[in-house]
Coordinates of N, CA and C in Angstrom, one line a residue:
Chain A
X1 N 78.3 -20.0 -95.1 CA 78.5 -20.8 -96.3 C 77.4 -20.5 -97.4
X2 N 77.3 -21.1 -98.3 CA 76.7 -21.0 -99.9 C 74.9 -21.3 -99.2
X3 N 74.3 -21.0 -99.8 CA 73.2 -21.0 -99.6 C 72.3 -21.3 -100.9
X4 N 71.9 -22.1 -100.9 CA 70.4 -22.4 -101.6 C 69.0 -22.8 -101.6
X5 N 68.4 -21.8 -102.4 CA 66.7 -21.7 -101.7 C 65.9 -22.5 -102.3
X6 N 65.5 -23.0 -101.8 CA 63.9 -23.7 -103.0 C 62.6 -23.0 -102.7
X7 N 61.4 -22.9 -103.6 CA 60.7 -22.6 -103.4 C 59.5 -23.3 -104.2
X8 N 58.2 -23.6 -104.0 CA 58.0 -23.8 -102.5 C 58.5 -24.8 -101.9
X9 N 58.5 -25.4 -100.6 CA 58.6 -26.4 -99.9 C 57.4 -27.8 -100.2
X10 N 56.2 -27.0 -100.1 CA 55.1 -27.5 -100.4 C 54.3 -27.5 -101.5
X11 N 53.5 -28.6 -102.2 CA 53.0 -28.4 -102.8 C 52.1 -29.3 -103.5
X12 N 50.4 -29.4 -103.2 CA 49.6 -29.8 -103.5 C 48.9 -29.3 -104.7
X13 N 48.6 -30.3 -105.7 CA 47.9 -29.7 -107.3 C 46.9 -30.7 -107.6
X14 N 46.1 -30.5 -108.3 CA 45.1 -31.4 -108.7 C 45.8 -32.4 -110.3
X15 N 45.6 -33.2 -110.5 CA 46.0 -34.3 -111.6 C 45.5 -33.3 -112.5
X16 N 46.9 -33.3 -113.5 CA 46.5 -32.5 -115.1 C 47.2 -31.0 -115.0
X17 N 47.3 -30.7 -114.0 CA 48.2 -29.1 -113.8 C 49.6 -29.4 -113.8
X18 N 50.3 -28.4 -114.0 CA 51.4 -27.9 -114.0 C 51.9 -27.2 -112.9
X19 N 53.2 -27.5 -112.5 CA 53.9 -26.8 -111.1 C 54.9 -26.6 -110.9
X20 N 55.4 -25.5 -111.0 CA 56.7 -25.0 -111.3 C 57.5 -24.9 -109.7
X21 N 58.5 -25.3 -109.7 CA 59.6 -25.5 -108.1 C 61.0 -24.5 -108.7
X22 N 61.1 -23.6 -107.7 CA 62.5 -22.5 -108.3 C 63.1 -22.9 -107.3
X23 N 64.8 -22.8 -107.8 CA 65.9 -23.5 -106.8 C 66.7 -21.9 -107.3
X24 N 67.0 -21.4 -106.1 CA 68.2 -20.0 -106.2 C 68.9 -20.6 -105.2
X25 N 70.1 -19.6 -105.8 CA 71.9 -19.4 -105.4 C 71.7 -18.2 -104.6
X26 N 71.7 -18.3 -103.4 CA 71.3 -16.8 -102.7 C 72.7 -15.8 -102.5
X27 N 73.9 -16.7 -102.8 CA 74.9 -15.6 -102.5 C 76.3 -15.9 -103.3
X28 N 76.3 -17.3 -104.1 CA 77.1 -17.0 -105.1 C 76.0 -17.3 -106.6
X29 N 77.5 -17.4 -107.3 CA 76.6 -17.8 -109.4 C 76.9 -18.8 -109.3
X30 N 76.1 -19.5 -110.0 CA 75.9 -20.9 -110.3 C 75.7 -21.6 -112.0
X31 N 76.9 -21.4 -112.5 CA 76.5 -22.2 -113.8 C 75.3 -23.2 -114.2
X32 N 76.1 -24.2 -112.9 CA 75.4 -25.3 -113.0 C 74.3 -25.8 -111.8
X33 N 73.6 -26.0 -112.0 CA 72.5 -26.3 -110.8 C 72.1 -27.9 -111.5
X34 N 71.4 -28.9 -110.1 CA 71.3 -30.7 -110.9 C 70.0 -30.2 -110.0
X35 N 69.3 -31.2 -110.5 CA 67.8 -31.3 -110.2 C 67.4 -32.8 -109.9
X36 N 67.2 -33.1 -108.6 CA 67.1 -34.3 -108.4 C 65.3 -35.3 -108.2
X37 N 65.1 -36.5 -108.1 CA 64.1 -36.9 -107.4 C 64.3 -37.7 -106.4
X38 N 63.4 -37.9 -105.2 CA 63.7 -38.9 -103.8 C 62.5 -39.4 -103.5
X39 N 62.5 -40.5 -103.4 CA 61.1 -41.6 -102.7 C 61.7 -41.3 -101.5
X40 N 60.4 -41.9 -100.5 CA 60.8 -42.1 -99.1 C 62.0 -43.3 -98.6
X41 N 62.9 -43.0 -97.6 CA 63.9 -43.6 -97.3 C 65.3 -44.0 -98.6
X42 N 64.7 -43.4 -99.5 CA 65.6 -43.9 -100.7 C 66.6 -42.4 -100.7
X43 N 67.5 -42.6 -102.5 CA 68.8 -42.3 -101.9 C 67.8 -41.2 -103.3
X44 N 69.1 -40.1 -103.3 CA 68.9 -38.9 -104.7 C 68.9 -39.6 -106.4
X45 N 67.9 -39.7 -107.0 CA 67.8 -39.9 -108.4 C 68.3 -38.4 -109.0
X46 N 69.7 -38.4 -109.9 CA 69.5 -37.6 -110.4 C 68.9 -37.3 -111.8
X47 N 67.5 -36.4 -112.0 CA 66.9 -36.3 -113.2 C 67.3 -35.4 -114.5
X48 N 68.8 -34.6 -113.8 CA 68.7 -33.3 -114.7 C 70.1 -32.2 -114.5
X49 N 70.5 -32.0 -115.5 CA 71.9 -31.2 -114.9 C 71.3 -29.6 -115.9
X50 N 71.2 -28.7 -115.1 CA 71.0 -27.6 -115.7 C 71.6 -26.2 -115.9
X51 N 72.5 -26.4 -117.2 CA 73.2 -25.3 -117.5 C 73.3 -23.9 -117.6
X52 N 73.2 -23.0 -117.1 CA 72.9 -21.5 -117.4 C 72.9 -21.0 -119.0
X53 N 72.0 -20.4 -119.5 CA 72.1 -20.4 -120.8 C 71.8 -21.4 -121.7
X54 N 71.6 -22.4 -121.3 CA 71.6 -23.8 -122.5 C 70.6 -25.2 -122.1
X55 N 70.5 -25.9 -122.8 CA 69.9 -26.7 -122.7 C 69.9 -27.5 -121.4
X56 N 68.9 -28.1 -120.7 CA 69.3 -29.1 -119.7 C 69.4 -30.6 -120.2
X57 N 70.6 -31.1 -119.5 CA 70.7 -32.7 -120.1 C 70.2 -33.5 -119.2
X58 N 69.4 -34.5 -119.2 CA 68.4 -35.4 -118.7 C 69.4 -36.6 -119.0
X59 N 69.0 -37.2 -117.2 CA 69.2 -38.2 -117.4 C 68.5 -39.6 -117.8
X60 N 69.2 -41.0 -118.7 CA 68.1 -41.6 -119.1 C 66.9 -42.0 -118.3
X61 N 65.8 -41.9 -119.3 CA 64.6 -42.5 -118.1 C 64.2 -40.8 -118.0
X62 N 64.3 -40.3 -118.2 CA 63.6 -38.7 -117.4 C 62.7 -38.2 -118.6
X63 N 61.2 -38.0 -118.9 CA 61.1 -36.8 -120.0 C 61.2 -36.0 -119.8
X64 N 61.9 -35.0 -120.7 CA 62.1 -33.8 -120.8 C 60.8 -32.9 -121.1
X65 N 59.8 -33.7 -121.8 CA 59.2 -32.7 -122.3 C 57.9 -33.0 -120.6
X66 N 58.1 -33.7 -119.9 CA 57.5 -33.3 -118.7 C 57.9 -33.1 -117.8
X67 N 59.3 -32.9 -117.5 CA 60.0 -32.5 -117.5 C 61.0 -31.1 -117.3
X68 N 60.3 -29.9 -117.4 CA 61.2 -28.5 -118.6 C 61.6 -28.1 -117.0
X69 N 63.0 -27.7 -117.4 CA 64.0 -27.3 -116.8 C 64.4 -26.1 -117.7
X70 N 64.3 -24.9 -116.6 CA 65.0 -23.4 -117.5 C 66.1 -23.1 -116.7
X71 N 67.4 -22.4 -117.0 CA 68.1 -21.9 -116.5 C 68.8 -20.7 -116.9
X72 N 67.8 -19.5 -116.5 CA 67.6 -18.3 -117.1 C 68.9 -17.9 -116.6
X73 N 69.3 -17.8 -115.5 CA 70.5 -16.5 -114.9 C 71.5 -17.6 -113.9
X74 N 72.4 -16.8 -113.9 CA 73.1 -17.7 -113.1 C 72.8 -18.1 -111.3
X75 N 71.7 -17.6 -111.1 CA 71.0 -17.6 -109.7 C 69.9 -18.6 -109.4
X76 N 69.7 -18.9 -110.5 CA 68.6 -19.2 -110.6 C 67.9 -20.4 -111.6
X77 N 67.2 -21.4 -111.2 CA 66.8 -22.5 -112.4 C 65.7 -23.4 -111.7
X78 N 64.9 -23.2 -113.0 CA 63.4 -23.8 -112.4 C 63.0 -25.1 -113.2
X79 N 62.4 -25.9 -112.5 CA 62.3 -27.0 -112.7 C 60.1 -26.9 -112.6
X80 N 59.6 -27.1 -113.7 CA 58.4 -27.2 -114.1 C 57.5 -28.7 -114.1
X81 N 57.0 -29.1 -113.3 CA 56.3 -30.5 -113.8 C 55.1 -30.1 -114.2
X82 N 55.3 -30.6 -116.0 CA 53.9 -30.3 -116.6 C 52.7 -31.7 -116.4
X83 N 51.7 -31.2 -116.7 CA 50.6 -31.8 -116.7 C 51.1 -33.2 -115.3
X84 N 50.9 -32.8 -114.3 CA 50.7 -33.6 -113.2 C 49.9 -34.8 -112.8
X85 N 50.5 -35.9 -112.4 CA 50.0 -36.9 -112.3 C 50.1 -37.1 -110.8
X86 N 49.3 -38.6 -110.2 CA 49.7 -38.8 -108.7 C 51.2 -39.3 -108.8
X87 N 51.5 -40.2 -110.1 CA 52.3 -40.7 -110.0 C 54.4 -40.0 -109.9
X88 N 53.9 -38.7 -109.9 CA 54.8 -37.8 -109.9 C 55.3 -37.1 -108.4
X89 N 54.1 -37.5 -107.5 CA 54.7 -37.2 -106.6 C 55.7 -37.4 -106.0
X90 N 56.3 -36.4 -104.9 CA 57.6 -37.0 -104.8 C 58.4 -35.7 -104.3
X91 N 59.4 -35.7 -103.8 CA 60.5 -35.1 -102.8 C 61.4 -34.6 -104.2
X92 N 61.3 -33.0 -104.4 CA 62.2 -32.7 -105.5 C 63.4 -31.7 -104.9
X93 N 64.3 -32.5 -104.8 CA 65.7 -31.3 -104.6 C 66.5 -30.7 -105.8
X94 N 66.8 -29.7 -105.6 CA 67.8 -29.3 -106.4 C 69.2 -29.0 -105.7
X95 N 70.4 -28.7 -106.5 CA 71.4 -28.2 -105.8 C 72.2 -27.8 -106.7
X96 N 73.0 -26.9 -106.3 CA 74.0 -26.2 -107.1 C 75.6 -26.2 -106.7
X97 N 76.1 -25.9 -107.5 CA 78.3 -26.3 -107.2 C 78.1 -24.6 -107.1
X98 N 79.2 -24.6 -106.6 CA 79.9 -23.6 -106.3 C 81.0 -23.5 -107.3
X99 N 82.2 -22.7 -107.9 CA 83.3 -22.5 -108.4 C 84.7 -22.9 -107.8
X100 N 85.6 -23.8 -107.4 CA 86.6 -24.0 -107.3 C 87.8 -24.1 -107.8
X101 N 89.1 -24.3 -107.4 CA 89.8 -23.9 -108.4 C 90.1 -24.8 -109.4
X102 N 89.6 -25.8 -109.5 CA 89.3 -26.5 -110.5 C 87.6 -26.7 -111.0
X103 N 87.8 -26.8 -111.9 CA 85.9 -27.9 -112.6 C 85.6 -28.8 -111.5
X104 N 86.2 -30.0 -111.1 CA 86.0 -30.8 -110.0 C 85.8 -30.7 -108.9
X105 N 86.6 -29.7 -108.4 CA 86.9 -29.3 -106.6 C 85.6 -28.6 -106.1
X106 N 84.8 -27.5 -106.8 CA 83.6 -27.0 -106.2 C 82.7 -28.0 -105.1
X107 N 82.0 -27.0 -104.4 CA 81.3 -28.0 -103.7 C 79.8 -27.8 -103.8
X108 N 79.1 -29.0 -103.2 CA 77.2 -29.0 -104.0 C 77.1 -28.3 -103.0
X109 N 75.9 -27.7 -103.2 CA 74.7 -27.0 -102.0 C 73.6 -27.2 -102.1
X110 N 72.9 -27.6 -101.5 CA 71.4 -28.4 -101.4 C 70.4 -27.5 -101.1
X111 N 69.2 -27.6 -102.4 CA 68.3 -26.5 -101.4 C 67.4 -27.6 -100.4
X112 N 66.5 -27.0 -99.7 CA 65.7 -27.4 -98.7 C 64.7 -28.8 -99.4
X113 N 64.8 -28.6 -100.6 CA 63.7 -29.7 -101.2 C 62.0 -29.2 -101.5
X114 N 61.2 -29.8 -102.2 CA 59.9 -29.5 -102.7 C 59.3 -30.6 -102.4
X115 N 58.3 -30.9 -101.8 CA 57.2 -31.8 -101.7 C 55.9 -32.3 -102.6
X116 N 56.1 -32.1 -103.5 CA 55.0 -32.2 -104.1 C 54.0 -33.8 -104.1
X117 N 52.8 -33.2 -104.1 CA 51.7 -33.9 -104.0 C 50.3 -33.8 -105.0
X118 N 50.2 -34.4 -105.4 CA 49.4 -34.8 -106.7 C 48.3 -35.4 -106.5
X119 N 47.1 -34.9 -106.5 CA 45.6 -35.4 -106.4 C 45.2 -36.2 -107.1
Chain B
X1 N 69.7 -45.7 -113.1 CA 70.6 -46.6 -112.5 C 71.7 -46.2 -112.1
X2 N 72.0 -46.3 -110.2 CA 72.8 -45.8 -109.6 C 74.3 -46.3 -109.9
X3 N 75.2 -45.5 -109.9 CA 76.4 -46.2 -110.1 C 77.2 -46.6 -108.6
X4 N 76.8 -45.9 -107.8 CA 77.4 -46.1 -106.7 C 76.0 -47.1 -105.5
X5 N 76.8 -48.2 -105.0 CA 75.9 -48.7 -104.3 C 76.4 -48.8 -102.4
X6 N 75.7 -48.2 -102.3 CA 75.9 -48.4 -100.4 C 75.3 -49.3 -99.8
X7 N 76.1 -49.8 -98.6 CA 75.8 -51.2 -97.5 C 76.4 -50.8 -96.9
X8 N 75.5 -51.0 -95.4 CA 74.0 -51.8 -95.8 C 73.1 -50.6 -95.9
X9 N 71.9 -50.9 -96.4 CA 70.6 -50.4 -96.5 C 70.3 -49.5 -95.5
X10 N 69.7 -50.2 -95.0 CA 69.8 -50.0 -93.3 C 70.3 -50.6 -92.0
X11 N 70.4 -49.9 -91.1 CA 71.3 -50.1 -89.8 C 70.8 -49.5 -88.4
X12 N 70.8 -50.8 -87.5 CA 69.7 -50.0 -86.5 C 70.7 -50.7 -85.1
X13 N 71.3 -49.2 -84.7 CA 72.0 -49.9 -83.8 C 71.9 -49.0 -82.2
X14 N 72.4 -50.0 -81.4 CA 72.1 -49.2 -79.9 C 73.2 -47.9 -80.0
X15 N 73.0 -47.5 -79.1 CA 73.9 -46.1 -78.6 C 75.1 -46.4 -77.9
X16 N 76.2 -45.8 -78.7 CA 77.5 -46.3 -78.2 C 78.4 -47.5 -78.7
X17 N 77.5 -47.7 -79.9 CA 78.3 -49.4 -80.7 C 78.8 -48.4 -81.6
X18 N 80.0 -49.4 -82.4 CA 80.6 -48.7 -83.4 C 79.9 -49.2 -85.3
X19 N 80.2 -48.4 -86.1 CA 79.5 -48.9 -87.5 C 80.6 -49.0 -88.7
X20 N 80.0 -48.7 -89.9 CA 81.3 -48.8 -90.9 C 79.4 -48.9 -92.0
X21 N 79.8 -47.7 -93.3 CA 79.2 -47.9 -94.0 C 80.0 -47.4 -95.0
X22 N 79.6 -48.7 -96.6 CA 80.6 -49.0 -97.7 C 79.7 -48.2 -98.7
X23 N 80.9 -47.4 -99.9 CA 80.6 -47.1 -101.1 C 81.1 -47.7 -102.1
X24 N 80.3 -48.2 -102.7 CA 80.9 -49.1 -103.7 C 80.7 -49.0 -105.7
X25 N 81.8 -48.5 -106.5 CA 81.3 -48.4 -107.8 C 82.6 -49.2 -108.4
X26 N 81.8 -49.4 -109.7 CA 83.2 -49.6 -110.7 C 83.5 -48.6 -111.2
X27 N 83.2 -47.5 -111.0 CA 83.6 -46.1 -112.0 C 84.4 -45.3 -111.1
X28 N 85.4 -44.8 -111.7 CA 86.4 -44.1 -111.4 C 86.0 -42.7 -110.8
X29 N 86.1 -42.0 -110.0 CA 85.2 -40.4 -109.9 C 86.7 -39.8 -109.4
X30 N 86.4 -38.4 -109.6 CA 87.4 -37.4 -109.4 C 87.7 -37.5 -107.9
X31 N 86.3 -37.1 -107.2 CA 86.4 -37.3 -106.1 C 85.0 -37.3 -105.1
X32 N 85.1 -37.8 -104.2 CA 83.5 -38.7 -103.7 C 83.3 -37.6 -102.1
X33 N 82.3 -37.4 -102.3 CA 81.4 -37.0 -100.9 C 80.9 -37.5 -99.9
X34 N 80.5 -37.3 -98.8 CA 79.6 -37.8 -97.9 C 78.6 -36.4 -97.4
X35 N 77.4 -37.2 -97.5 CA 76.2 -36.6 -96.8 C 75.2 -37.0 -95.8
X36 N 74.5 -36.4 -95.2 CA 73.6 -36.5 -94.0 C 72.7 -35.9 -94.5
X37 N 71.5 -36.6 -94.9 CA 70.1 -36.0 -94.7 C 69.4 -36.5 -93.6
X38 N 68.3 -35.4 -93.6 CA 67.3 -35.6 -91.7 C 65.6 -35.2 -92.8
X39 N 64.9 -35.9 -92.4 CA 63.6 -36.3 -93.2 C 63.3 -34.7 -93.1
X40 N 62.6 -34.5 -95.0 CA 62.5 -33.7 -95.5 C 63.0 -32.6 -95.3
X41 N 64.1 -32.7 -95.6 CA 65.5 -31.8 -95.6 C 66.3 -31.9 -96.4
X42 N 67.5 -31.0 -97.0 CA 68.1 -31.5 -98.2 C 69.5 -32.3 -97.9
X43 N 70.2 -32.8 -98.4 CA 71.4 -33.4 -97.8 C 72.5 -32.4 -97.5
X44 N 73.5 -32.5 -96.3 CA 74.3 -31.7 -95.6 C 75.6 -32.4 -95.8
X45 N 76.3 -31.7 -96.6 CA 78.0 -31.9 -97.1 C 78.7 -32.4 -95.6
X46 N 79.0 -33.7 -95.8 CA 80.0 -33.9 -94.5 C 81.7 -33.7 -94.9
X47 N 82.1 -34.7 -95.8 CA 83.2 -34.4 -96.0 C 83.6 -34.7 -97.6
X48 N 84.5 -34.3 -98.4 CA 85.3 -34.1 -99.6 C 86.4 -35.4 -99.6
X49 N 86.4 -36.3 -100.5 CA 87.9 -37.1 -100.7 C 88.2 -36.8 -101.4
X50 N 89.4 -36.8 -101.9 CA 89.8 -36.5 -103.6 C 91.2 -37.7 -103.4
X51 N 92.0 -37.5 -103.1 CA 93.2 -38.3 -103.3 C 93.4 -39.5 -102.9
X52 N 93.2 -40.9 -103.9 CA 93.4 -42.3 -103.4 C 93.9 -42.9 -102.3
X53 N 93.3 -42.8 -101.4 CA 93.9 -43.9 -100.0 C 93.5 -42.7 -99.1
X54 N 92.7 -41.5 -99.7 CA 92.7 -40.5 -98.4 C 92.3 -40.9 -97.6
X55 N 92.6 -40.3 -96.0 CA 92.0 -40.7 -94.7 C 91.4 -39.1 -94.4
X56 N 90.0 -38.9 -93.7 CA 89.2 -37.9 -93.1 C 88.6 -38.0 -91.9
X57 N 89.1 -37.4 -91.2 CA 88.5 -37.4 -89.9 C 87.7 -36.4 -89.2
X58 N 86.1 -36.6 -88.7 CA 85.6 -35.5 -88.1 C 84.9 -35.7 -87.2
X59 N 85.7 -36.0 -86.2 CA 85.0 -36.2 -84.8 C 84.7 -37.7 -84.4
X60 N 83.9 -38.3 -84.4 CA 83.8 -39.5 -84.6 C 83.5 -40.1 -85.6
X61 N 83.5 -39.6 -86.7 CA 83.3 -39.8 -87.9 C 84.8 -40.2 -88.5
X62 N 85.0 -41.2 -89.5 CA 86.0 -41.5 -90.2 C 86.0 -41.6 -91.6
X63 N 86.6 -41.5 -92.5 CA 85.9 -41.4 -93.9 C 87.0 -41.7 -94.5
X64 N 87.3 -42.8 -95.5 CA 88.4 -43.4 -96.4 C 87.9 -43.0 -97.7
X65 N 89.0 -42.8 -98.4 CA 88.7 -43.4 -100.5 C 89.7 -44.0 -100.8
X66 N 89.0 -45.0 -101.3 CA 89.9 -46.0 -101.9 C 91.0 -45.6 -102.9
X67 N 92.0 -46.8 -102.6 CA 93.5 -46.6 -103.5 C 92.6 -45.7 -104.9
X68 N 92.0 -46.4 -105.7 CA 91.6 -46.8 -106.7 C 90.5 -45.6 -107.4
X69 N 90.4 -45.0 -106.2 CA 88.9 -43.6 -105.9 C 87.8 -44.5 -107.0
X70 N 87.7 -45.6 -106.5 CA 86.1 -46.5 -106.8 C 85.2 -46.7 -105.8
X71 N 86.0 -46.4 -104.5 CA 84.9 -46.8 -103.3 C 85.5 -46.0 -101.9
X72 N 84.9 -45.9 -101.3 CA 84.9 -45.1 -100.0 C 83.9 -45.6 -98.7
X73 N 84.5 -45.5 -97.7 CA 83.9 -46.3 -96.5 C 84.0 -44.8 -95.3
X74 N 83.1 -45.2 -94.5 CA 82.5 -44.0 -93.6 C 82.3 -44.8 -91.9
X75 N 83.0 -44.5 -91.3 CA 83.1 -45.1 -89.9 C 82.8 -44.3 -89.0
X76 N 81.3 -45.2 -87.9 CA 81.2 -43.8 -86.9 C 81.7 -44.5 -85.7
X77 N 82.5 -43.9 -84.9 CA 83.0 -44.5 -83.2 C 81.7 -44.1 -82.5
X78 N 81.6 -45.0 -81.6 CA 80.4 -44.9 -80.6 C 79.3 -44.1 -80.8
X79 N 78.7 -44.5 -81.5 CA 77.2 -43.7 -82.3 C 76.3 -43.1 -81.2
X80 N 75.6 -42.3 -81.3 CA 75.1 -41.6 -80.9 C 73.6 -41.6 -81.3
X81 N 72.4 -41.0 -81.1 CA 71.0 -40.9 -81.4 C 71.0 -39.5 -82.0
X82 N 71.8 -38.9 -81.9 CA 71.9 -37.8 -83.3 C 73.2 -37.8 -83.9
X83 N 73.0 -38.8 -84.6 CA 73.7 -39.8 -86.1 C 72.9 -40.1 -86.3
X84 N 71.6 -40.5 -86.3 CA 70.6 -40.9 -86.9 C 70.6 -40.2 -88.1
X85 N 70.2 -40.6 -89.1 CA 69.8 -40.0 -90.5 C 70.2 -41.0 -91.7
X86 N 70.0 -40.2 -93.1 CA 70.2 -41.0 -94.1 C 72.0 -40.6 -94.4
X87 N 72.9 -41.4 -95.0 CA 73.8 -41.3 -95.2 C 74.1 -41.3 -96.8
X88 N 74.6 -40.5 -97.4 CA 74.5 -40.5 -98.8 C 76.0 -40.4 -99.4
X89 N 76.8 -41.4 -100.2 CA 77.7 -40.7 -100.5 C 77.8 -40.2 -102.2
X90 N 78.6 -39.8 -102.6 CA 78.1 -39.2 -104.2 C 79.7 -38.8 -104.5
X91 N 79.5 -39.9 -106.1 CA 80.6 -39.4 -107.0 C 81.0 -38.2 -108.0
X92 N 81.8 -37.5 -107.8 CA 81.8 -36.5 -108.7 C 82.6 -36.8 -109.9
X93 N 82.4 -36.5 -111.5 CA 82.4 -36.9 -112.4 C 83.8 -36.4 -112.7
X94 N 84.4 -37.1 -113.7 CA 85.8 -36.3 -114.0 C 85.6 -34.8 -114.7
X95 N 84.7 -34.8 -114.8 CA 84.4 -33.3 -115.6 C 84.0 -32.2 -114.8
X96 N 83.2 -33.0 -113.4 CA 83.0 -32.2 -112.1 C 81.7 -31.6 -112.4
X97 N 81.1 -31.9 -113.6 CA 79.7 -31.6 -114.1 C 78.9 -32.8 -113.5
X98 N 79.1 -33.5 -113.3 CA 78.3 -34.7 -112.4 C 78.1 -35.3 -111.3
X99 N 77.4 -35.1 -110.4 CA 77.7 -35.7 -109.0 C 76.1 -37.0 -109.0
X100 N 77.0 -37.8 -108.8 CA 75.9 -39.0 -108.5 C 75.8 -39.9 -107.2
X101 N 74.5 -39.8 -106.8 CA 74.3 -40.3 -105.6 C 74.3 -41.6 -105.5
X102 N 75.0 -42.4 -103.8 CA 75.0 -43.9 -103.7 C 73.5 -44.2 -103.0
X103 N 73.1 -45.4 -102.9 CA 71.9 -45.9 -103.0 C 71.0 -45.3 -101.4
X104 N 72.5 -44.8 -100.7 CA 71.7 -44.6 -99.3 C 71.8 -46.1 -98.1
X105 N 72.4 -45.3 -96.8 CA 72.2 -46.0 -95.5 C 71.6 -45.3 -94.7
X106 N 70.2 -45.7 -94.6 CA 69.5 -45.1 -93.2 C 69.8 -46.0 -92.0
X107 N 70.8 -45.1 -91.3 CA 70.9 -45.2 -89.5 C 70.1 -45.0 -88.8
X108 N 69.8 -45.7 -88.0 CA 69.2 -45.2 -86.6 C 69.3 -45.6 -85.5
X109 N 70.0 -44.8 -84.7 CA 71.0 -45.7 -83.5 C 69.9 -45.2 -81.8
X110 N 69.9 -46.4 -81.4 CA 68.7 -46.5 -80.8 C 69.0 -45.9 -79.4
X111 N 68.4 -44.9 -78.3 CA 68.9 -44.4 -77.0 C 69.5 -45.9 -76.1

């Protein structure tokens, strides 16, 4: 089946940096990749739907500008947390659809998730 | 703000009882998912509804969508201790550009 990577898994930063999490499509294209957040035992927030080529649309409540979401190639879309807080910590997934024969029908593929942790 | 809300919360049952966990929205979706996540892991596609009143069956797993594709219900026969996890189900948008997650049932079905 469809495969998608996250990288890294882990990730410890000091308050005030920046940390960039890449989500790849290892074997199909991906227009569209979502970018999520998760507290513990809680369900997927989603923060972000990211287009190939174009702008990412945020969902309310999300900044963008700490926020930045790129979605350079269809393999590929990276999700940046600028200037780092504790309060950012947090379980970041992404996931990507697949192409079906409809817009609707595709199906998600989940990467592994990002851990990040904030000093 | 989730549109889709799941019950219960959580659920902590012996080994071998049966369950029933609800999705519930007022919004209309194309068509609604189910997922399994296992702590720090990403969620694992169980099954696809699309057609109102569908019925899905996978093993002991049972999975409805409503007439109305507003809500969807997930039934496990005689639970097991690997059923344990979080249960997620997620509406997909009529445009199929959106998939949004329900609030979450963490199971844990006890040996």
């Amino acid at each position: 089946g469809a495969v998608v990577s996250q990288h890294p898994s882990w990730v410890i930063c000091k308050s005030g940096t920046s940390v960039k999490i890449e989500c790849r499509s290892l074997d199909f294209q991906a227009t569209t990749m979502f970018w999520y957040r998760q507290f513990p035992k809680q369900s997927l927030m989603l923060m972000a739907t990211s287009n190939e080529g174009s702008k990412a649309t945020y969902e309310q409540g999300v900044e963008k500008d700490k926020f930045l979401i790129n979605h350079a190639s269809l393999t590929l879309s990276t999700l940046t947390v600028t200037s780092a807080h504790p309060e950012d910590s947090s379980f970041y997934i992404c996931s990507a659809r697949t192409s079906g024969g409809g817009s609707n029908t595709g199906e998600l593929f989940f990467g592994e998730g990002s851990r990040l942790t904030v000093l | 703000t989730q549109l889709l809300e799941q019950s219960p919360q959580f659920l902590s049952i012996q080994e071998g009882e049966n369950l029933t966990v609800y999705c519930n929205s007022s919004s209309v979706f194309s068509s609604l998912q189910w997922y399994r996540q296992e702590p720090g892991e990403g969620p694992v596609l169980l099954v696809t509804v699309v057609t109102g009143g569908e019925v899905k069956k996978l093993k002991r797993l049972t999975f409805q969508f409503g007439d109305a594709r507003k809500d969807s219900s997930l039934h496990i026969t005689a639970a097991q201790p690997g059923d344990t996890g979080l249960y997620l189900c997620a509406g997909v948008s009529r445009t199929g550009n959106q998939f949004y997650f329900g609030t979450g049932t963490s199971l844990t079905v006890i040996p």
